Amino acid sequence: MKTPKIIAEIGCNHKGSLTIAKEMIMTAATYCKADVVKFQKRCNSELLTPEEYNAPHPHPENSYGSTYGEHREFLEFNLDEHHQLQKWCEEFGIEYSTSVWDITSAKEICTLHPHLVKVPSACNLNRDLLDYLCENFEGEIHLSFGMTTRSEEEQIIRLFEYKQRNKDLVIYGCTSGYPVPFEDVSLLELLRLRESYFDRVKGIGFSGHHLGIAVDSAAVALGAEWIERHYTLDRTWKGTDHAASLEPDGIRKLARDCRAVARALTYKKEEVLDIEMVQRNKLKKNQVKW
C-alpha cells in the first residue's frame, strides 16, 4: 500500500486575502503535515453568462460583492498572486496545486509548471479544457468524478487514452454536496473505480465533502492513494465552503490516521513476527505441543 498523499484544499477559503492564504500554506505544511495545498483558478467572465455575473449571490450573507460576479472576482487571485502562492509553498516545503475551471485559467496555470492540476467535477465534461490540458500540461492531471455517469466516466478515460495521457491521470471518487451525509459518501465506489480503471490510469483518489475524518481512513483502506479535503482556518468564517471544511487540527489528525492505516495494510512478513516472539516465549512456554 502506497502512503497516501493528503491534499488540503484551500480553494477560496482564503477570503481573497494573500495574508490568510500564506498562513494557510504555512499551517498546512508545518502543523498539519499535508503533502499538497490546492487553490482554484477561474476566469469568471468565461464561466458565467452576463445574467449570472450580474445576478445577486444566492446566499447574500456569504457574498463578498453586490453581485455574484463581484463576489467571485473578490475571491480570485491573479496569475502573479498564484506565482507568489507557489513560492510560499516552496518556502514551507509543500506542493502547490490548483483546480482550473476553464481554458483561460488552464493556460495561465500551465505557465507556472506545477506538478499537478485538478479538474473539478463541475468541469470534467469540458472537452476543450481536457484537450488543452492533455496537449499542453506536462504534469499529472487529477480529475473528480462527482455528478458524473458511468458512461461519462468511460468517455473521459477513453479521451485520455486517445491522447496518450491516461498514465498521467488520477481519478477521484466523489459525491458533490456540501456537506455530504454519510449514506451518500458511497465509499464502495472506490472499489468499482479500482476494478474498472486501475490498470488504465495512474492512480485512484478520494475527494470528500463529509463531516469528520473517519471516512477518509476507510477510503485509504479501500485503495485511495490521494485524499483531498477542504481546509479552513475557521469553520465559522463567512463563505459557503467553510462549514464543510476541516480546520488545521482536523487536517493534522486526518493525515496522521490515513498514514497509519496505510502502514497497517500489510500481511505478516512471517507466520510469527519478531514482536510476537517475546510474548510467545512468555505466554506459550508451558503449553503442550501437538
Coordinates of N, CA, C and O in Angstrom, one line a residue, residues 7-14 17-18 20-22 24-25 37-41 77 82 85-86 88-89 95-101 118:
I7 N -4.2 16.1 0.4 CA -4.4 17.4 -0.2 C -5.3 18.3 0.7 O -6.4 17.9 0.9
A8 N -4.8 19.4 1.2 CA -5.6 20.4 1.9 C -6.1 21.4 0.9 O -5.3 22.2 0.4
E9 N -7.3 21.3 0.6 CA -7.9 22.2 -0.5 C -8.3 23.5 0.2 O -9.3 23.6 0.8
I10 N -7.5 24.5 -0.1 CA -7.8 25.9 0.4 C -8.9 26.5 -0.5 O -9.8 27.2 0.0
G11 N -8.9 26.2 -1.8 CA -9.9 26.7 -2.7 C -10.0 28.2 -2.5 O -9.1 28.9 -2.8
C12 N -11.2 28.7 -2.1 CA -11.4 30.1 -1.9 C -11.6 30.5 -0.4 O -12.1 31.6 -0.1
N13 N -11.2 29.5 0.4 CA -11.3 29.8 1.9 C -10.4 30.8 2.4 O -10.4 31.1 3.6
H14 N -9.5 31.3 1.6 CA -8.6 32.4 2.0 C -9.3 33.8 2.1 O -8.7 34.8 2.5
S17 N -7.7 37.0 0.6 CA -6.6 37.6 1.3 C -5.3 36.8 1.1 O -5.2 35.6 1.5
L18 N -4.3 37.4 0.5 CA -3.0 36.7 0.4 C -2.4 36.4 1.7 O -1.7 35.4 1.9
I20 N -4.0 35.7 4.5 CA -4.6 34.5 5.0 C -4.1 33.2 4.3 O -3.8 32.2 4.8
A21 N -4.0 33.4 2.9 CA -3.5 32.3 2.1 C -2.1 31.8 2.5 O -1.9 30.6 2.6
K22 N -1.2 32.8 2.8 CA 0.1 32.4 3.3 C 0.1 31.7 4.6 O 0.8 30.7 4.8
M24 N -2.4 29.9 5.7 CA -2.9 28.6 5.5 C -1.9 27.6 4.9 O -1.8 26.4 5.3
I25 N -1.1 28.1 4.0 CA 0.0 27.3 3.4 C 1.0 26.9 4.5 O 1.3 25.7 4.7
V37 N -1.2 21.7 -1.0 CA -2.3 22.6 -0.8 C -2.8 22.9 -2.2 O -2.1 23.0 -3.2
K38 N -4.1 23.1 -2.3 CA -4.7 23.3 -3.6 C -5.6 24.6 -3.6 O -6.4 24.7 -2.7
F39 N -5.5 25.4 -4.6 CA -6.3 26.6 -4.8 C -7.2 26.4 -5.9 O -7.4 25.3 -6.4
Q40 N -7.9 27.5 -6.4 CA -8.7 27.4 -7.5 C -8.4 28.6 -8.4 O -8.0 29.7 -7.9
K41 N -8.6 28.4 -9.7 CA -8.4 29.5 -10.7 C -9.6 29.5 -11.7 O -9.9 28.5 -12.3
F77 N -7.5 35.2 -7.2 CA -6.1 35.6 -7.3 C -5.7 35.6 -8.7 O -6.1 34.7 -9.5
H82 N -0.8 33.9 -7.9 CA -0.6 32.4 -7.8 C 0.9 32.1 -7.8 O 1.3 31.1 -7.2
L85 N 2.0 32.4 -4.4 CA 1.5 31.3 -3.6 C 2.4 30.1 -3.8 O 2.8 29.4 -2.9
Q86 N 2.8 29.9 -5.1 CA 3.7 28.8 -5.4 C 5.1 29.0 -4.7 O 5.7 28.0 -4.2
W88 N 5.6 30.6 -1.9 CA 5.4 30.3 -0.5 C 5.4 28.8 -0.2 O 5.9 28.3 0.8
C89 N 4.7 28.0 -1.1 CA 4.7 26.6 -0.9 C 6.1 26.0 -1.0 O 6.4 25.1 -0.2
E95 N 3.6 21.0 -1.6 CA 3.4 21.1 -3.1 C 2.2 22.1 -3.3 O 1.2 22.1 -2.6
Y96 N 2.4 22.9 -4.3 CA 1.4 23.9 -4.8 C 0.6 23.2 -5.9 O 1.2 22.5 -6.8
S97 N -0.7 23.4 -5.9 CA -1.5 23.0 -7.0 C -2.8 23.8 -7.0 O -3.1 24.6 -6.1
T98 N -3.5 23.7 -8.1 CA -4.8 24.5 -8.2 C -5.7 23.7 -9.1 O -5.3 22.9 -10.0
S99 N -7.0 23.9 -8.9 CA -8.0 23.5 -9.8 C -8.2 24.5 -10.9 O -8.2 25.7 -10.6
V100 N -8.4 24.1 -12.1 CA -8.6 25.0 -13.2 C -10.0 24.8 -13.8 O -10.4 23.7 -14.1
W101 N -10.8 25.9 -13.9 CA -12.2 25.8 -14.2 C -12.5 26.1 -15.7 O -13.6 25.9 -16.1
K118 N -5.8 20.1 -11.1 CA -7.1 19.4 -10.8 C -8.2 19.9 -11.7 O -8.3 21.1 -11.9

